[in-house]
GROMACS .gro file of C-alpha atoms in nm:
model
  247
    1UNK     CA    1   0.024  -0.018   0.000
    2UNK     CA    2   0.109   0.356  -0.053
    3UNK     CA    3  -0.014   0.509   0.278
    4UNK     CA    4  -0.069   0.308   0.583
    5UNK     CA    5  -0.185   0.496   0.903
    6UNK     CA    6  -0.301   0.297   1.229
    7UNK     CA    7  -0.557   0.466   1.381
    8UNK     CA    8  -0.824   0.408   1.690
    9UNK     CA    9  -1.181   0.419   1.580
   10UNK     CA   10  -1.435   0.335   1.823
   11UNK     CA   11  -1.158   0.112   2.015
   12UNK     CA   12  -1.088  -0.050   1.727
   13UNK     CA   13  -0.764  -0.014   1.578
   14UNK     CA   14  -0.788  -0.019   1.143
   15UNK     CA   15  -0.548   0.024   0.873
   16UNK     CA   16  -0.621   0.328   0.640
   17UNK     CA   17  -0.470   0.274   0.317
   18UNK     CA   18  -0.494   0.370  -0.065
   19UNK     CA   19  -0.517   0.116  -0.336
   20UNK     CA   20  -0.218   0.057  -0.560
   21UNK     CA   21  -0.240   0.102  -0.891
   22UNK     CA   22   0.026  -0.125  -1.054
   23UNK     CA   23   0.043  -0.468  -0.927
   24UNK     CA   24   0.217  -0.788  -1.050
   25UNK     CA   25  -0.102  -0.942  -0.912
   26UNK     CA   26  -0.408  -0.997  -1.117
   27UNK     CA   27  -0.641  -0.692  -1.175
   28UNK     CA   28  -0.826  -0.723  -0.858
   29UNK     CA   29  -1.194  -0.654  -0.756
   30UNK     CA   30  -1.239  -0.342  -0.500
   31UNK     CA   31  -1.157  -0.480  -0.144
   32UNK     CA   32  -1.440  -0.335   0.000
   33UNK     CA   33  -1.690  -0.538  -0.241
   34UNK     CA   34  -1.483  -0.869  -0.117
   35UNK     CA   35  -1.501  -0.773   0.268
   36UNK     CA   36  -1.892  -0.734   0.211
   37UNK     CA   37  -1.929  -1.052   0.040
   38UNK     CA   38  -1.746  -1.243   0.287
   39UNK     CA   39  -1.990  -1.195   0.519
   40UNK     CA   40  -2.231  -1.487   0.366
   41UNK     CA   41  -1.929  -1.684   0.446
   42UNK     CA   42  -1.777  -1.891   0.764
   43UNK     CA   43  -1.401  -1.771   0.692
   44UNK     CA   44  -1.278  -1.532   0.979
   45UNK     CA   45  -1.144  -1.206   0.850
   46UNK     CA   46  -1.123  -0.847   0.943
   47UNK     CA   47  -1.445  -0.655   0.907
   48UNK     CA   48  -1.479  -0.335   0.733
   49UNK     CA   49  -1.533  -0.020   0.944
   50UNK     CA   50  -1.580   0.253   0.686
   51UNK     CA   51  -1.490   0.323   0.294
   52UNK     CA   52  -1.452   0.621   0.099
   53UNK     CA   53  -1.282   0.738  -0.232
   54UNK     CA   54  -0.986   0.498  -0.281
   55UNK     CA   55  -0.954   0.386   0.079
   56UNK     CA   56  -1.080   0.173   0.343
   57UNK     CA   57  -1.078   0.143   0.701
   58UNK     CA   58  -1.061  -0.228   0.809
   59UNK     CA   59  -1.046  -0.370   1.147
   60UNK     CA   60  -0.712  -0.493   1.255
   61UNK     CA   61  -0.685  -0.835   1.362
   62UNK     CA   62  -0.412  -0.884   1.646
   63UNK     CA   63  -0.288  -1.253   1.649
   64UNK     CA   64   0.044  -1.416   1.505
   65UNK     CA   65   0.112  -1.588   1.179
   66UNK     CA   66   0.029  -1.947   1.148
   67UNK     CA   67   0.320  -2.165   1.310
   68UNK     CA   68   0.312  -2.540   1.154
   69UNK     CA   69   0.517  -2.835   1.333
   70UNK     CA   70   0.814  -2.920   1.126
   71UNK     CA   71   0.714  -3.137   0.815
   72UNK     CA   72   0.347  -3.135   0.904
   73UNK     CA   73   0.094  -2.898   0.695
   74UNK     CA   74  -0.240  -3.073   0.840
   75UNK     CA   75  -0.333  -2.789   1.005
   76UNK     CA   76  -0.250  -2.530   0.671
   77UNK     CA   77  -0.430  -2.799   0.455
   78UNK     CA   78  -0.768  -2.837   0.658
   79UNK     CA   79  -0.753  -2.461   0.673
   80UNK     CA   80  -0.679  -2.365   0.306
   81UNK     CA   81  -0.983  -2.664   0.168
   82UNK     CA   82  -1.204  -2.439   0.378
   83UNK     CA   83  -1.148  -2.128   0.234
   84UNK     CA   84  -1.145  -2.258  -0.108
   85UNK     CA   85  -1.469  -2.437  -0.022
   86UNK     CA   86  -1.624  -2.116   0.127
   87UNK     CA   87  -1.540  -1.896  -0.182
   88UNK     CA   88  -1.648  -2.144  -0.422
   89UNK     CA   89  -2.000  -2.163  -0.314
   90UNK     CA   90  -2.025  -1.777  -0.321
   91UNK     CA   91  -2.286  -1.611  -0.544
   92UNK     CA   92  -2.000  -1.362  -0.742
   93UNK     CA   93  -2.291  -1.129  -0.896
   94UNK     CA   94  -2.139  -0.829  -0.681
   95UNK     CA   95  -1.772  -0.866  -0.823
   96UNK     CA   96  -1.792  -1.000  -1.175
   97UNK     CA   97  -1.863  -0.658  -1.322
   98UNK     CA   98  -1.519  -0.569  -1.191
   99UNK     CA   99  -1.348  -0.807  -1.416
  100UNK     CA  100  -1.246  -0.783  -1.800
  101UNK     CA  101  -1.241  -1.196  -1.862
  102UNK     CA  102  -1.463  -1.447  -1.926
  103UNK     CA  103  -1.318  -1.776  -1.878
  104UNK     CA  104  -1.006  -1.946  -1.716
  105UNK     CA  105  -0.816  -1.905  -2.017
  106UNK     CA  106  -0.868  -1.511  -2.075
  107UNK     CA  107  -0.753  -1.488  -1.672
  108UNK     CA  108  -0.425  -1.677  -1.777
  109UNK     CA  109  -0.360  -1.426  -2.080
  110UNK     CA  110  -0.447  -1.117  -1.846
  111UNK     CA  111  -0.204  -1.229  -1.595
  112UNK     CA  112   0.088  -1.287  -1.860
  113UNK     CA  113   0.018  -0.981  -2.024
  114UNK     CA  114   0.014  -0.784  -1.694
  115UNK     CA  115   0.327  -0.918  -1.579
  116UNK     CA  116   0.505  -0.821  -1.903
  117UNK     CA  117   0.395  -0.476  -1.833
  118UNK     CA  118   0.547  -0.507  -1.527
  119UNK     CA  119   0.893  -0.611  -1.590
  120UNK     CA  120   0.965  -0.415  -1.904
  121UNK     CA  121   1.081  -0.143  -1.686
  122UNK     CA  122   1.396  -0.355  -1.635
  123UNK     CA  123   1.560  -0.277  -1.925
  124UNK     CA  124   1.890  -0.406  -1.841
  125UNK     CA  125   1.979  -0.767  -1.977
  126UNK     CA  126   2.238  -0.856  -1.687
  127UNK     CA  127   1.985  -0.749  -1.390
  128UNK     CA  128   1.682  -0.947  -1.556
  129UNK     CA  129   1.923  -1.268  -1.545
  130UNK     CA  130   2.022  -1.192  -1.223
  131UNK     CA  131   1.694  -1.183  -1.083
  132UNK     CA  132   1.630  -1.552  -1.284
  133UNK     CA  133   1.359  -1.370  -1.521
  134UNK     CA  134   1.327  -1.470  -1.902
  135UNK     CA  135   1.062  -1.259  -2.014
  136UNK     CA  136   1.074  -1.441  -2.365
  137UNK     CA  137   0.934  -1.743  -2.182
  138UNK     CA  138   0.606  -1.574  -2.111
  139UNK     CA  139   0.499  -1.569  -2.459
  140UNK     CA  140   0.430  -1.958  -2.454
  141UNK     CA  141   0.176  -1.926  -2.221
  142UNK     CA  142  -0.057  -1.703  -2.465
  143UNK     CA  143  -0.108  -2.028  -2.691
  144UNK     CA  144  -0.222  -2.215  -2.374
  145UNK     CA  145  -0.611  -2.325  -2.345
  146UNK     CA  146  -0.739  -2.409  -2.007
  147UNK     CA  147  -1.045  -2.595  -1.917
  148UNK     CA  148  -1.254  -2.329  -1.964
  149UNK     CA  149  -1.585  -2.537  -1.832
  150UNK     CA  150  -1.462  -2.513  -1.504
  151UNK     CA  151  -1.666  -2.222  -1.311
  152UNK     CA  152  -1.469  -1.938  -1.187
  153UNK     CA  153  -1.513  -1.833  -0.849
  154UNK     CA  154  -1.384  -1.573  -0.594
  155UNK     CA  155  -1.017  -1.643  -0.508
  156UNK     CA  156  -0.798  -1.465  -0.239
  157UNK     CA  157  -0.466  -1.519  -0.474
  158UNK     CA  158  -0.246  -1.529  -0.177
  159UNK     CA  159  -0.325  -1.800   0.062
  160UNK     CA  160  -0.013  -1.852   0.260
  161UNK     CA  161   0.102  -1.886   0.643
  162UNK     CA  162   0.205  -1.512   0.668
  163UNK     CA  163  -0.179  -1.428   0.589
  164UNK     CA  164  -0.357  -1.663   0.849
  165UNK     CA  165  -0.362  -1.523   1.205
  166UNK     CA  166  -0.383  -1.759   1.492
  167UNK     CA  167  -0.635  -1.582   1.750
  168UNK     CA  168  -0.698  -1.794   2.078
  169UNK     CA  169  -0.760  -2.092   1.881
  170UNK     CA  170  -0.960  -1.947   1.569
  171UNK     CA  171  -0.815  -1.858   1.227
  172UNK     CA  172  -0.850  -1.530   1.052
  173UNK     CA  173  -0.769  -1.486   0.671
  174UNK     CA  174  -0.617  -1.121   0.599
  175UNK     CA  175  -0.483  -0.924   0.310
  176UNK     CA  176  -0.757  -0.945   0.065
  177UNK     CA  177  -0.656  -0.667  -0.153
  178UNK     CA  178  -0.532  -0.912  -0.436
  179UNK     CA  179  -0.879  -1.121  -0.408
  180UNK     CA  180  -1.045  -1.144  -0.763
  181UNK     CA  181  -1.276  -1.316  -0.958
  182UNK     CA  182  -1.079  -1.604  -1.159
  183UNK     CA  183  -0.988  -1.963  -1.207
  184UNK     CA  184  -0.966  -2.182  -0.876
  185UNK     CA  185  -0.689  -2.392  -1.031
  186UNK     CA  186  -0.468  -2.042  -1.013
  187UNK     CA  187  -0.568  -2.053  -0.617
  188UNK     CA  188  -0.438  -2.396  -0.574
  189UNK     CA  189  -0.103  -2.323  -0.792
  190UNK     CA  190   0.003  -2.016  -0.597
  191UNK     CA  191  -0.080  -2.214  -0.244
  192UNK     CA  192   0.110  -2.514  -0.356
  193UNK     CA  193   0.423  -2.294  -0.457
  194UNK     CA  194   0.439  -2.065  -0.191
  195UNK     CA  195   0.431  -2.321   0.065
  196UNK     CA  196   0.642  -2.543  -0.164
  197UNK     CA  197   0.408  -2.844  -0.110
  198UNK     CA  198   0.523  -3.198  -0.199
  199UNK     CA  199   0.351  -3.403  -0.431
  200UNK     CA  200   0.179  -3.620  -0.168
  201UNK     CA  201   0.054  -3.302   0.020
  202UNK     CA  202  -0.101  -3.189  -0.325
  203UNK     CA  203  -0.248  -3.517  -0.392
  204UNK     CA  204  -0.433  -3.511  -0.042
  205UNK     CA  205  -0.559  -3.134  -0.123
  206UNK     CA  206  -0.695  -3.253  -0.512
  207UNK     CA  207  -0.848  -3.558  -0.375
  208UNK     CA  208  -1.050  -3.339  -0.111
  209UNK     CA  209  -1.154  -3.058  -0.339
  210UNK     CA  210  -1.202  -3.215  -0.648
  211UNK     CA  211  -1.483  -3.488  -0.449
  212UNK     CA  212  -1.635  -3.182  -0.251
  213UNK     CA  213  -1.668  -2.978  -0.555
  214UNK     CA  214  -1.715  -3.195  -0.811
  215UNK     CA  215  -1.419  -3.111  -1.012
  216UNK     CA  216  -1.245  -3.311  -1.297
  217UNK     CA  217  -0.887  -3.357  -1.140
  218UNK     CA  218  -0.716  -3.444  -1.443
  219UNK     CA  219  -0.791  -3.123  -1.614
  220UNK     CA  220  -0.761  -2.927  -1.279
  221UNK     CA  221  -0.387  -3.066  -1.222
  222UNK     CA  222  -0.271  -3.012  -1.568
  223UNK     CA  223  -0.393  -2.624  -1.530
  224UNK     CA  224  -0.236  -2.598  -1.166
  225UNK     CA  225   0.073  -2.692  -1.346
  226UNK     CA  226   0.072  -2.430  -1.596
  227UNK     CA  227   0.011  -2.176  -1.323
  228UNK     CA  228   0.289  -2.297  -1.125
  229UNK     CA  229   0.528  -2.338  -1.452
  230UNK     CA  230   0.422  -1.936  -1.540
  231UNK     CA  231   0.498  -1.874  -1.134
  232UNK     CA  232   0.872  -2.011  -1.201
  233UNK     CA  233   0.923  -1.872  -1.542
  234UNK     CA  234   0.793  -1.519  -1.462
  235UNK     CA  235   0.805  -1.435  -1.103
  236UNK     CA  236   1.099  -1.639  -0.895
  237UNK     CA  237   1.252  -1.292  -0.919
  238UNK     CA  238   0.966  -1.135  -0.738
  239UNK     CA  239   1.003  -1.389  -0.441
  240UNK     CA  240   1.396  -1.404  -0.427
  241UNK     CA  241   1.409  -1.751  -0.456
  242UNK     CA  242   1.410  -2.075  -0.690
  243UNK     CA  243   1.045  -2.217  -0.694
  244UNK     CA  244   1.025  -2.553  -0.882
  245UNK     CA  245   1.065  -2.728  -1.215
  246UNK     CA  246   0.792  -2.859  -1.405
  247UNK     CA  247   0.803  -3.031  -1.743
   0.00000   0.00000   0.00000
């Protein structure tokens, strides 16, 4: 955020900020719309206090980021499954008018185009190589067709331990500023990459979610790999570590 101010409003600590204009993430839906929509879910999240022109005031949730036992992602897997299921069942009519893509393939093309614009400011070839970025590889994704029969839904786009706060035995999902209406395969891919899931852990999630949401596991996993490959080729410079290698 370009501006962050901590205030005490009615004895509630909130954050107040202007929305970002340029971002490497998918083009987002206004966060106040997202927070209003979340009222109809069982996802614990910061409440909307007040909103105005290009800013909002949001309840500050006191807690600590999720800490997992070594080599045990059970809690994280359960929370991720819960969040995805709750978002998938929402009626997206409140936010659909804010997006400019009609299917999953167009959602992917938009991200590639947006990422290209973001990185073109780095004109020095050596600097790009040092960041591990090969922008020429991104053009490959413009010719890929995803499973467009899979319905889009609300996605958070950044579900990871640092965005899950533990508070008195309850868990709050925060940082909804990048949430949008898009492909659920993108949500899976970003979560798998950022939390470094192994094959067994990914299969646990996929079996559970494909069964509960009636998704085609073959096409879903194929499209997840497309997004994971895009993340490796286009954005490991952004996170400063090598992510994965998928053939």
